[in-house]
Coordinates of C-alpha atoms in Angstrom, one line a residue:
M1 CA 59.7 31.6 98.4
N2 CA 61.1 28.2 97.9
A3 CA 58.1 26.0 96.8
L4 CA 59.5 23.0 98.6
S5 CA 58.7 22.7 102.3
I6 CA 61.3 21.6 104.9
Q7 CA 59.5 18.2 105.1
Q8 CA 59.6 17.8 101.4
R9 CA 63.3 18.4 101.3
N10 CA 63.8 16.0 104.2
Y11 CA 61.8 13.3 102.5
L12 CA 63.5 13.8 99.1
D13 CA 66.9 13.7 100.8
M14 CA 66.0 10.4 102.4
L15 CA 64.7 9.0 99.1
A16 CA 68.0 10.0 97.5
V17 CA 70.0 8.1 100.1
L18 CA 67.7 5.1 99.7
T19 CA 68.2 5.3 95.9
D20 CA 72.0 5.4 96.3
I21 CA 71.9 2.4 98.6
N22 CA 69.7 0.5 96.2
T23 CA 71.9 1.4 93.3
E24 CA 75.3 0.8 95.0
F25 CA 74.4 -2.7 96.2
D26 CA 72.1 -3.5 93.2
V27 CA 69.4 -4.6 95.7
N28 CA 66.0 -4.5 93.8
Q29 CA 64.9 -3.0 90.5
Q30 CA 61.3 -2.7 91.6
V31 CA 62.3 -0.8 94.7
G32 CA 64.2 1.6 92.4
K33 CA 61.0 2.2 90.4
D34 CA 59.0 2.8 93.7
L35 CA 61.6 5.3 94.9
A36 CA 61.5 7.2 91.7
Y37 CA 57.6 7.3 91.7
L38 CA 57.6 8.4 95.4
S39 CA 60.2 11.1 94.8
E40 CA 58.1 12.5 91.9
K41 CA 54.9 12.6 94.0
I42 CA 56.6 14.2 97.1
N43 CA 58.4 16.7 94.9
G44 CA 55.1 17.8 93.4
F45 CA 52.9 17.5 96.5
K46 CA 50.5 20.3 97.0
I47 CA 47.3 20.7 99.1
L48 CA 44.2 20.4 96.8
V49 CA 41.5 22.9 97.8
P50 CA 38.3 22.5 95.9
V51 CA 36.0 25.5 96.0
I52 CA 32.4 24.2 96.1
G53 CA 28.9 25.6 96.3
K54 CA 25.6 25.7 94.4
F55 CA 25.5 26.8 90.8
S56 CA 26.0 30.6 90.7
S57 CA 27.2 30.8 94.3
G58 CA 30.1 32.9 93.2
K59 CA 32.9 30.4 93.0
S60 CA 34.4 31.5 89.7
T61 CA 33.8 35.2 90.6
L62 CA 35.6 34.8 93.8
L63 CA 38.6 33.1 92.2
K64 CA 38.7 35.7 89.3
S65 CA 38.6 38.5 91.8
Y66 CA 41.1 37.0 94.2
L67 CA 43.6 36.1 91.4
S68 CA 42.9 39.3 89.3
I69 CA 42.4 37.2 86.2
D70 CA 39.6 37.3 83.6
L71 CA 39.9 33.7 82.5
L72 CA 37.6 31.5 84.5
K73 CA 34.1 30.9 83.0
E74 CA 31.1 32.3 84.8
D75 CA 28.4 32.2 82.1
I76 CA 28.7 28.5 81.2
T77 CA 25.7 26.2 81.8
P78 CA 25.9 23.5 84.4
E79 CA 25.8 20.9 81.6
T80 CA 29.2 22.2 80.2
A81 CA 31.0 22.7 83.5
F82 CA 34.2 20.9 84.6
A83 CA 36.6 21.1 87.5
T84 CA 39.6 23.4 86.9
E85 CA 42.8 23.3 89.0
L86 CA 44.8 26.5 89.4
H87 CA 48.5 25.9 89.7
Y88 CA 51.4 28.4 89.9
S89 CA 54.0 28.1 87.2
E90 CA 56.3 30.5 85.3
Q91 CA 55.5 28.4 82.2
E92 CA 51.8 29.0 81.5
R93 CA 49.8 26.1 79.9
M94 CA 46.7 24.0 80.2
V95 CA 46.6 20.3 80.7
V96 CA 43.4 18.3 80.0
H97 CA 42.9 14.9 81.8
Y98 CA 40.5 12.3 80.4
L99 CA 38.3 9.8 82.0
D100 CA 39.2 6.9 79.7
G101 CA 42.8 6.9 81.0
S102 CA 44.3 8.3 77.8
E103 CA 47.4 10.5 78.0
P104 CA 46.7 14.1 79.2
K105 CA 47.1 16.7 76.5
V106 CA 48.8 20.0 76.8
F107 CA 47.4 23.2 75.3
T108 CA 47.9 26.9 75.6
V109 CA 46.1 28.9 78.3
E110 CA 44.2 30.7 75.6
D111 CA 42.7 27.4 74.5
F112 CA 40.9 27.3 77.8
K113 CA 38.5 30.0 76.7
T114 CA 37.0 27.7 74.0
L115 CA 37.3 24.4 75.8
Q116 CA 34.0 22.6 76.1
G117 CA 33.1 19.9 78.6
N118 CA 32.2 16.4 77.5
D119 CA 31.7 12.9 78.9
N120 CA 35.4 12.0 78.6
L121 CA 36.8 15.2 80.1
Y122 CA 37.8 14.5 83.7
F123 CA 39.4 17.7 84.9
V124 CA 41.6 20.5 83.7
Q125 CA 44.9 21.9 85.1
L126 CA 45.7 25.6 84.4
Y127 CA 49.3 26.6 85.2
L128 CA 49.4 30.4 85.6
N129 CA 52.2 32.8 86.4
N130 CA 50.1 34.6 89.0
T131 CA 51.2 36.6 92.0
K132 CA 48.6 35.1 94.4
L133 CA 49.2 31.6 93.3
K134 CA 52.9 32.2 93.7
R135 CA 52.2 33.4 97.3
H136 CA 50.5 30.1 98.0
Q137 CA 52.6 27.7 96.0
R138 CA 51.8 24.8 98.3
L139 CA 48.1 25.0 97.5
V140 CA 46.1 24.3 94.4
L141 CA 42.7 26.0 94.2
V142 CA 40.0 24.1 92.3
D143 CA 37.1 25.8 90.6
M144 CA 34.4 23.2 90.8
P145 CA 31.0 22.9 88.9
G146 CA 28.0 23.9 91.0
F147 CA 25.7 21.5 92.9
D148 CA 23.4 20.6 90.1
S149 CA 22.1 17.0 90.0
K150 CA 20.5 17.4 86.5
N151 CA 23.9 16.8 84.8
S152 CA 27.0 14.7 85.2
A153 CA 29.4 17.6 85.6
H154 CA 29.1 18.1 89.3
H155 CA 28.9 14.3 90.0
K156 CA 32.0 13.8 87.9
A157 CA 33.9 16.5 89.7
I158 CA 32.8 15.6 93.3
A159 CA 33.5 11.9 92.6
C160 CA 37.0 12.8 91.5
Y161 CA 37.9 15.3 94.3
L162 CA 36.3 13.4 97.2
N163 CA 39.4 11.3 96.9
R164 CA 41.9 13.8 95.6
G165 CA 40.8 16.9 97.6
D166 CA 42.4 17.7 100.9
V167 CA 40.4 20.7 102.3
F168 CA 37.2 22.0 100.8
I169 CA 35.9 25.6 100.8
N170 CA 32.2 25.9 100.6
L171 CA 30.4 29.1 99.5
L172 CA 26.9 29.8 100.8
P173 CA 25.4 32.7 98.9
A174 CA 23.6 35.2 101.1
G175 CA 19.9 35.5 100.7
I176 CA 19.5 32.1 98.9
P177 CA 17.6 29.3 100.7
F178 CA 19.8 26.8 102.4
D179 CA 18.4 23.6 101.0
S180 CA 19.1 19.9 101.7
S181 CA 21.4 19.4 98.7
I182 CA 24.0 21.6 100.4
M183 CA 23.7 19.7 103.7
D184 CA 23.8 16.3 101.9
Q185 CA 27.0 17.3 100.0
M186 CA 28.7 18.7 103.1
A187 CA 27.8 15.6 105.2
E188 CA 29.2 13.4 102.5
I189 CA 32.5 15.3 102.4
K190 CA 33.0 15.6 106.1
L191 CA 31.3 12.5 107.5
G192 CA 31.7 10.1 104.6
F193 CA 35.2 10.9 103.5
N194 CA 36.6 12.7 106.6
K195 CA 37.7 15.8 104.7
D196 CA 37.7 19.3 106.3
I197 CA 35.3 21.9 105.1
K198 CA 35.7 25.7 105.5
C199 CA 32.5 27.7 105.0
F200 CA 31.9 31.3 103.8
V201 CA 28.8 33.3 103.2
S202 CA 29.4 34.7 99.7
K203 CA 27.8 37.8 98.1
S204 CA 27.6 39.1 101.6
A205 CA 27.4 42.8 100.6
R206 CA 23.7 42.5 100.0
L207 CA 23.1 42.1 103.8
T208 CA 23.4 44.6 106.5
E209 CA 26.0 43.9 109.2
T210 CA 23.3 42.8 111.7
K211 CA 21.6 40.6 109.2
L212 CA 24.9 39.1 108.1
Q213 CA 25.9 38.2 111.7
E214 CA 22.4 36.7 112.3
S215 CA 22.8 34.6 109.1
I216 CA 26.3 33.5 110.1
G217 CA 25.0 32.5 113.6
E218 CA 22.2 30.4 112.1
L219 CA 24.5 28.7 109.6
E220 CA 27.0 27.8 112.3
Q221 CA 24.3 26.3 114.4
T222 CA 22.8 24.3 111.5
L223 CA 26.2 23.1 110.2
S224 CA 27.5 22.2 113.6
G225 CA 24.5 20.0 114.2
T226 CA 24.8 18.3 110.7
L227 CA 28.5 17.8 110.8
G228 CA 28.8 16.8 114.4
A229 CA 31.4 19.3 115.3
P230 CA 31.6 23.1 116.0
T231 CA 31.7 24.8 112.6
K232 CA 32.8 28.4 112.0
V233 CA 31.5 30.4 109.1
G234 CA 33.3 33.4 107.5
H235 CA 32.1 35.9 105.0
L236 CA 33.4 37.4 101.8
E237 CA 32.3 39.7 98.9
S238 CA 33.7 39.4 95.4
L239 CA 30.7 40.4 93.2
D240 CA 30.2 44.0 94.4
K241 CA 33.6 45.5 93.3
T242 CA 32.9 48.6 95.5
R243 CA 32.7 46.5 98.6
T244 CA 35.2 43.7 97.9
N245 CA 36.1 41.8 101.0
L246 CA 38.4 38.8 100.6
G247 CA 40.5 39.1 103.8
G248 CA 38.9 36.1 105.4
F249 CA 39.5 34.0 102.3
E250 CA 43.2 35.0 102.2
T251 CA 43.6 34.2 105.9
E252 CA 42.0 30.8 105.4
L253 CA 44.4 29.9 102.6
T254 CA 47.3 30.8 104.8
L255 CA 45.9 28.6 107.6
I256 CA 45.3 25.7 105.2
E257 CA 48.8 26.0 103.9
T258 CA 50.2 25.5 107.4
R259 CA 48.9 21.9 107.2
H260 CA 51.2 21.1 104.3
E261 CA 53.7 19.1 106.5
E262 CA 50.9 17.2 108.3
L263 CA 49.1 16.2 105.1
L264 CA 52.4 15.2 103.4
D265 CA 53.3 13.0 106.4
N266 CA 49.9 11.3 106.3
R267 CA 50.1 10.5 102.6
Y268 CA 53.7 9.4 102.2
G269 CA 55.5 9.0 105.5
L270 CA 54.4 5.4 105.9
E271 CA 55.4 4.6 102.3
I272 CA 59.0 5.7 102.9
D273 CA 59.1 3.6 106.1
K274 CA 58.0 0.5 104.2
L275 CA 60.7 1.0 101.5
I276 CA 63.3 1.3 104.3
G277 CA 62.0 -2.0 105.7
K278 CA 62.0 -3.7 102.3
L279 CA 65.6 -2.6 101.6
T280 CA 66.7 -3.7 105.0
A281 CA 65.2 -7.1 104.5
E282 CA 66.9 -7.4 101.1
L283 CA 70.2 -6.2 102.3
T284 CA 70.1 -8.5 105.3
N285 CA 69.7 -11.5 102.8
L286 CA 72.7 -10.3 100.8
K287 CA 74.8 -10.0 104.0
T288 CA 73.9 -13.6 104.9
Y289 CA 74.9 -14.8 101.4
S290 CA 78.2 -12.8 101.6
Q291 CA 79.2 -14.8 104.7
S292 CA 78.6 -18.2 103.1
N293 CA 80.8 -20.8 101.3
Q294 CA 79.9 -22.6 98.1
G295 CA 78.1 -25.4 99.8
E296 CA 76.1 -23.0 102.0
L297 CA 75.2 -20.9 98.9
E298 CA 73.9 -23.9 97.1
Q299 CA 71.8 -24.9 100.1
Q300 CA 70.6 -21.3 100.4
K301 CA 69.6 -21.3 96.7
Q302 CA 67.5 -24.5 97.3
D303 CA 66.0 -23.0 100.4
A304 CA 65.2 -19.8 98.5
N305 CA 63.4 -21.7 95.8
N306 CA 61.3 -23.5 98.5
S307 CA 60.6 -20.2 100.2
F308 CA 59.4 -18.5 97.0
R309 CA 57.3 -21.6 96.2
D310 CA 55.6 -21.4 99.5
A311 CA 55.2 -17.6 99.4
R312 CA 53.7 -17.9 95.9
T313 CA 51.0 -20.3 97.2
Q314 CA 50.1 -17.8 99.9
L315 CA 50.2 -15.0 97.5
E316 CA 47.8 -16.7 95.0
R317 CA 45.5 -17.4 97.9
S318 CA 45.5 -13.8 99.0
L319 CA 44.8 -12.5 95.5
N320 CA 42.0 -15.0 95.0
E321 CA 40.4 -13.8 98.2
L322 CA 40.8 -10.2 97.0
K323 CA 39.0 -11.0 93.7
Y324 CA 36.2 -12.9 95.5
S325 CA 35.7 -10.2 98.1
L326 CA 35.6 -7.4 95.5
C327 CA 33.6 -9.1 92.7
S328 CA 31.4 -11.6 94.5
Q329 CA 30.8 -10.5 98.1
G330 CA 31.2 -6.8 97.1
K331 CA 28.7 -7.3 94.3
E332 CA 26.1 -8.5 96.8
Q333 CA 26.7 -5.6 99.2
L334 CA 26.4 -3.1 96.3
I335 CA 23.1 -4.7 95.1
Q336 CA 21.7 -4.3 98.6
Q337 CA 22.8 -0.7 98.9
V338 CA 21.5 0.2 95.5
H339 CA 18.1 -1.4 96.1
M340 CA 17.8 0.2 99.5
A341 CA 18.7 3.6 98.2
L342 CA 16.3 3.5 95.2
N343 CA 13.4 1.9 97.2
G344 CA 13.8 4.4 99.9
A345 CA 13.4 7.2 97.3
L346 CA 10.3 5.7 95.6
M347 CA 8.1 8.8 95.8
Q348 CA 11.0 11.0 94.7
L349 CA 11.6 8.7 91.7
T350 CA 7.8 8.6 90.9
N351 CA 7.7 12.4 90.8
A352 CA 10.8 12.5 88.6
A353 CA 9.3 10.0 86.2
K354 CA 6.2 12.2 85.9
S355 CA 8.4 15.2 85.0
D356 CA 10.6 13.2 82.6
N357 CA 13.6 13.7 84.9
L358 CA 14.2 10.1 86.0
N359 CA 17.8 9.7 84.7
S360 CA 19.0 12.7 86.7
C361 CA 17.1 11.7 89.8
I362 CA 18.5 8.2 89.7
N363 CA 22.0 9.6 89.3
Q364 CA 21.5 12.0 92.2
I365 CA 20.4 9.2 94.5
L366 CA 23.0 6.6 93.4
R367 CA 26.2 8.6 93.1
P368 CA 26.8 9.2 96.8
V369 CA 25.5 5.9 97.9
V370 CA 27.5 3.8 95.5
Q371 CA 30.7 5.9 95.8
S372 CA 30.6 5.6 99.6
G373 CA 30.0 1.9 99.4
L374 CA 32.6 1.3 96.7
T375 CA 35.2 3.4 98.5
M376 CA 34.7 1.5 101.8
L377 CA 34.8 -1.8 99.9
V378 CA 38.0 -1.0 98.1
D379 CA 39.7 0.5 101.1
K380 CA 38.8 -2.5 103.2
E381 CA 40.0 -5.0 100.6
V382 CA 43.3 -3.1 99.9
A383 CA 43.9 -3.1 103.7
K384 CA 43.3 -6.8 103.9
L385 CA 45.6 -7.5 101.0
E386 CA 48.3 -5.4 102.5
S387 CA 47.9 -7.3 105.8
S388 CA 48.1 -10.6 103.9
L389 CA 51.2 -9.5 102.0
A390 CA 52.8 -8.3 105.3
Q391 CA 52.1 -11.7 106.9
I392 CA 53.7 -13.5 103.9
S393 CA 56.7 -11.1 104.4
V394 CA 57.3 -12.2 108.0
S395 CA 56.5 -15.9 107.5
D396 CA 59.2 -18.2 108.9
F397 CA 60.3 -19.7 105.6
Q398 CA 63.4 -21.9 105.4
G399 CA 65.2 -19.5 103.2
P400 CA 65.5 -15.7 102.9
Q401 CA 63.1 -13.2 104.1
I402 CA 60.7 -12.4 101.3
S403 CA 59.2 -8.9 101.2
I404 CA 56.0 -8.4 99.2
A405 CA 53.9 -5.3 99.3
L406 CA 51.7 -3.1 97.2
N407 CA 53.7 -0.2 95.9
T408 CA 52.6 3.4 96.3
E409 CA 51.5 3.8 92.7
Q410 CA 49.3 0.7 92.9
K411 CA 47.6 1.9 96.1
E412 CA 47.0 5.4 94.7
K413 CA 45.3 3.9 91.7
M414 CA 43.1 1.7 93.8
K415 CA 42.2 4.7 96.0
A416 CA 41.2 6.7 92.9
L417 CA 39.2 3.7 91.6
G418 CA 35.9 4.6 93.2
G419 CA 35.9 8.1 91.7
V420 CA 36.6 6.9 88.2
I421 CA 34.0 4.1 88.3
I422 CA 31.3 6.4 89.7
T423 CA 32.0 9.1 87.1
Q424 CA 31.7 6.5 84.4
L425 CA 28.5 5.2 86.0
A426 CA 27.0 8.7 86.0
N427 CA 27.6 8.9 82.2
F428 CA 26.2 5.4 81.9
I429 CA 23.0 6.4 83.7
L430 CA 22.5 9.8 82.0
T431 CA 23.2 8.6 78.5
K432 CA 19.8 8.3 76.8
T433 CA 21.0 5.6 74.4
G434 CA 22.7 3.4 77.0
P435 CA 21.1 0.3 78.6
I436 CA 19.7 2.2 81.5
G437 CA 18.7 5.2 79.4
M438 CA 16.8 3.0 76.9
T439 CA 15.0 1.2 79.8
I440 CA 14.0 4.5 81.4
A441 CA 12.8 5.8 78.0
A442 CA 10.6 2.8 77.5
I443 CA 9.1 3.2 81.0
I444 CA 8.6 6.9 80.4
R445 CA 6.5 6.1 77.3
V446 CA 4.4 3.8 79.4
I447 CA 3.9 6.5 82.0
W448 CA 2.9 9.1 79.5
N449 CA 0.4 6.6 78.1
I450 CA -1.0 6.3 81.6
F451 CA -1.4 10.0 82.0
G452 CA -2.8 10.3 78.5
N453 CA -5.6 7.9 79.4
K454 CA -8.6 9.9 80.6
Q455 CA -10.2 6.9 82.4
P456 CA -8.3 6.3 85.6
S457 CA -8.4 8.9 88.4
E458 CA -5.4 10.9 89.4
A459 CA -4.8 8.6 92.4
D460 CA -5.0 5.5 90.2
K461 CA -2.5 7.1 87.7
Q462 CA -0.1 7.9 90.6
E463 CA -0.4 4.3 91.8
Q464 CA 0.3 2.9 88.3
V465 CA 3.4 5.1 87.9
T466 CA 4.7 4.1 91.3
E467 CA 4.2 0.5 90.3
Q468 CA 6.1 1.0 87.1
V469 CA 9.0 2.6 88.9
K470 CA 9.0 0.0 91.7
N471 CA 8.7 -3.1 89.6
S472 CA 10.5 -2.1 86.4
V473 CA 12.8 0.8 86.8
I474 CA 14.4 0.0 90.2
P475 CA 15.2 -3.7 89.4
D476 CA 16.6 -2.9 86.0
V477 CA 18.7 0.1 87.0
A478 CA 20.1 -1.9 90.0
S479 CA 20.9 -4.8 87.8
H480 CA 22.7 -2.7 85.1
A481 CA 24.5 -0.5 87.5
V482 CA 25.9 -3.3 89.7
Q483 CA 26.8 -5.3 86.6
Y484 CA 28.7 -2.4 85.2
I485 CA 30.5 -1.7 88.5
T486 CA 31.4 -5.4 88.9
Q487 CA 32.9 -5.6 85.4
E488 CA 35.1 -2.6 86.2
L489 CA 36.1 -4.1 89.5
E490 CA 37.0 -7.4 87.8
K491 CA 39.2 -5.5 85.3
V492 CA 41.1 -3.8 88.1
A493 CA 41.4 -6.9 90.2
N494 CA 42.8 -8.8 87.3
Q495 CA 45.3 -6.0 86.4
L496 CA 46.4 -5.8 90.0
E497 CA 46.8 -9.6 90.2
A498 CA 48.9 -9.6 87.0
Q499 CA 51.1 -6.7 88.3
I500 CA 51.8 -8.3 91.7
T501 CA 52.4 -11.7 90.2
A502 CA 54.8 -10.4 87.6
S503 CA 56.6 -8.3 90.3
F504 CA 56.9 -11.4 92.5
S505 CA 58.3 -13.5 89.6
E506 CA 60.8 -10.8 88.7
E507 CA 61.9 -10.7 92.3
Q508 CA 62.3 -14.5 92.5
Q509 CA 64.4 -14.5 89.3
A510 CA 66.6 -11.6 90.5
H511 CA 67.1 -13.4 93.8
D512 CA 68.3 -16.6 92.0
Q513 CA 70.6 -14.6 89.7
K514 CA 72.0 -12.8 92.8
I515 CA 73.0 -16.1 94.4
Q516 CA 74.5 -17.3 91.2
Q517 CA 76.5 -14.1 91.0
F518 CA 77.8 -14.7 94.5
Q519 CA 78.8 -18.3 93.6
R520 CA 80.8 -17.0 90.5
Q521 CA 82.4 -14.2 92.5
L522 CA 83.4 -16.6 95.3
D523 CA 85.1 -18.8 92.7
E524 CA 86.8 -16.0 90.7
D525 CA 87.8 -13.5 93.4
K526 CA 87.4 -14.6 97.0
A527 CA 89.2 -11.4 98.3
S528 CA 86.5 -9.1 96.8
F529 CA 83.8 -11.5 97.9
D530 CA 85.0 -11.3 101.5
Q531 CA 84.7 -7.5 101.3
L532 CA 81.0 -7.6 100.4
K533 CA 79.9 -8.2 104.0
T534 CA 81.5 -4.9 105.1
G535 CA 79.6 -3.0 102.4
Y536 CA 76.3 -4.6 103.3
E537 CA 76.9 -3.8 107.0
R538 CA 77.5 -0.2 106.1
G539 CA 74.3 -0.1 104.1
L540 CA 72.3 -1.6 107.0
V541 CA 73.7 1.1 109.3
Q542 CA 72.6 3.8 106.9
L543 CA 69.1 2.3 106.7
A544 CA 68.8 2.1 110.5
A545 CA 69.9 5.8 110.7
L546 CA 67.3 6.7 108.0
A547 CA 64.5 4.9 109.9
T548 CA 65.4 7.0 113.0
R549 CA 65.6 10.2 110.9
L550 CA 62.2 9.5 109.4
K551 CA 60.6 9.2 112.9
D552 CA 62.2 12.4 114.0
A553 CA 61.2 14.3 110.9
Q554 CA 57.5 13.2 111.3
T555 CA 57.5 14.3 114.9
I556 CA 59.1 17.7 114.0
G557 CA 56.7 18.1 111.1
T558 CA 53.6 17.5 113.2
T559 CA 54.8 19.9 115.9
A560 CA 55.6 22.6 113.3
S561 CA 52.2 22.2 111.6
S562 CA 50.4 22.5 115.0
T563 CA 52.4 25.6 115.9
A564 CA 51.8 27.3 112.6
T565 CA 48.1 26.6 112.8
M566 CA 47.9 28.2 116.3
M567 CA 49.8 31.2 115.1
A568 CA 47.6 31.6 112.0
G569 CA 44.5 31.9 114.2
D570 CA 40.8 31.8 113.3
P571 CA 40.0 33.3 109.9
A572 CA 36.3 33.5 110.5

């Protein structure tokens, strides 16, 4: 099977035409970089399917049984777990990604057996020459750490894949109590981040058929109420090799794979449309210049300088608003969210302090609250910035149309920002020698002194511990956590400002050089200068045709995806 879908080939063909137009008419170097980045992303696009569940719910056992491999780790502790992506490739290898942004490192697949998790390990990609992975080349299965709030592994993985994951598969082991941690996690994925979840009862061979169907019915009712929509639950067995049943899992993967075109459209269709628009604006400017004489070109050069000056003023205002919203208003919002979350869990924190589990409890409470708040904040401000840049691009300046926009790479980095910051925050909270860890350690010593004192009653001791948590732990944790997040947001905002400003300056310089080139060409070879208009008109006709083709491709892709989904049926 060809790994590239019809829509991928359509999009890559369109990007190739756009690249040819951009190169032939020497339109815009930054657009050339954007086209190359988008081509790489579309060429490698796959649906990410994290397999989630509580620790020891059978995730690794399922994947080992399904893929017929003996590589994934089942006996590791929650503290050493990490997310592992399973890709198909004829060239087997392991790629390790790091939280600090350093270059990923390539190892052999055999090295995976001895790989240990650590604070800086973000996630691992295993490329395997495997029959089942080859059958579903448009999917990437992800073996996730189990739900276990006492360590950073799960929080690191879920923070990463809430953004990167497309469809989640959740295993609910038969006979194990269905606790609130599962419901909270599923609600966060579905309601907080609008990602689909497919549920299966795992280790189902331990139940009779009657009991299994009763359990499935109860789960469907509970999940439908929690997630606000009808939720089907399938079942599978991978632990008992004499009763292995993975048919529903295989069918679900096939069904998920039918959404490839739809998810590809959602992620990159609009980006292609924006690049067509940018090239159209640039080529229209060039066509205007090609119809001018020397006097008009000189006037257009002055008008362009005035236009870029006015646009720069608006751009600086928009970037300042972004920084203020992220780092000032956003900080105040996060402070309120953190205080509300911690104060709302005062009794839970008090009990955790008494059992010397305060760091983990704080992390458990803060991770989803802060990630949700941070994601909403970043998404909102990126959307506002894009709107402001679009407004600048359609402003009625005296000179040429100026097109400014966030490129795809910048937006994807901003989208991933929340997950990276939250993962780093989890390490920040859980590290015993960090600012939060040292504060908590000091409070724990005070608490143990309280409990070591035989004079107060148990009720008085409980009250004193609660007061310590309320008046010392919560304010200090909130202060350090928000300060850390704000520092990271400031770094990112400053980097984004520098990138956009540099790109704008490069575009202004290139525009000025282009007019000078027209002036020289008009002086040296008027005949060839007069031919430029014809070329630009041809390019604009190609761009208009591409815009129509893109709309048609998106319509066809959506229809094909819906049809394939209906034909695949209900795997449960």
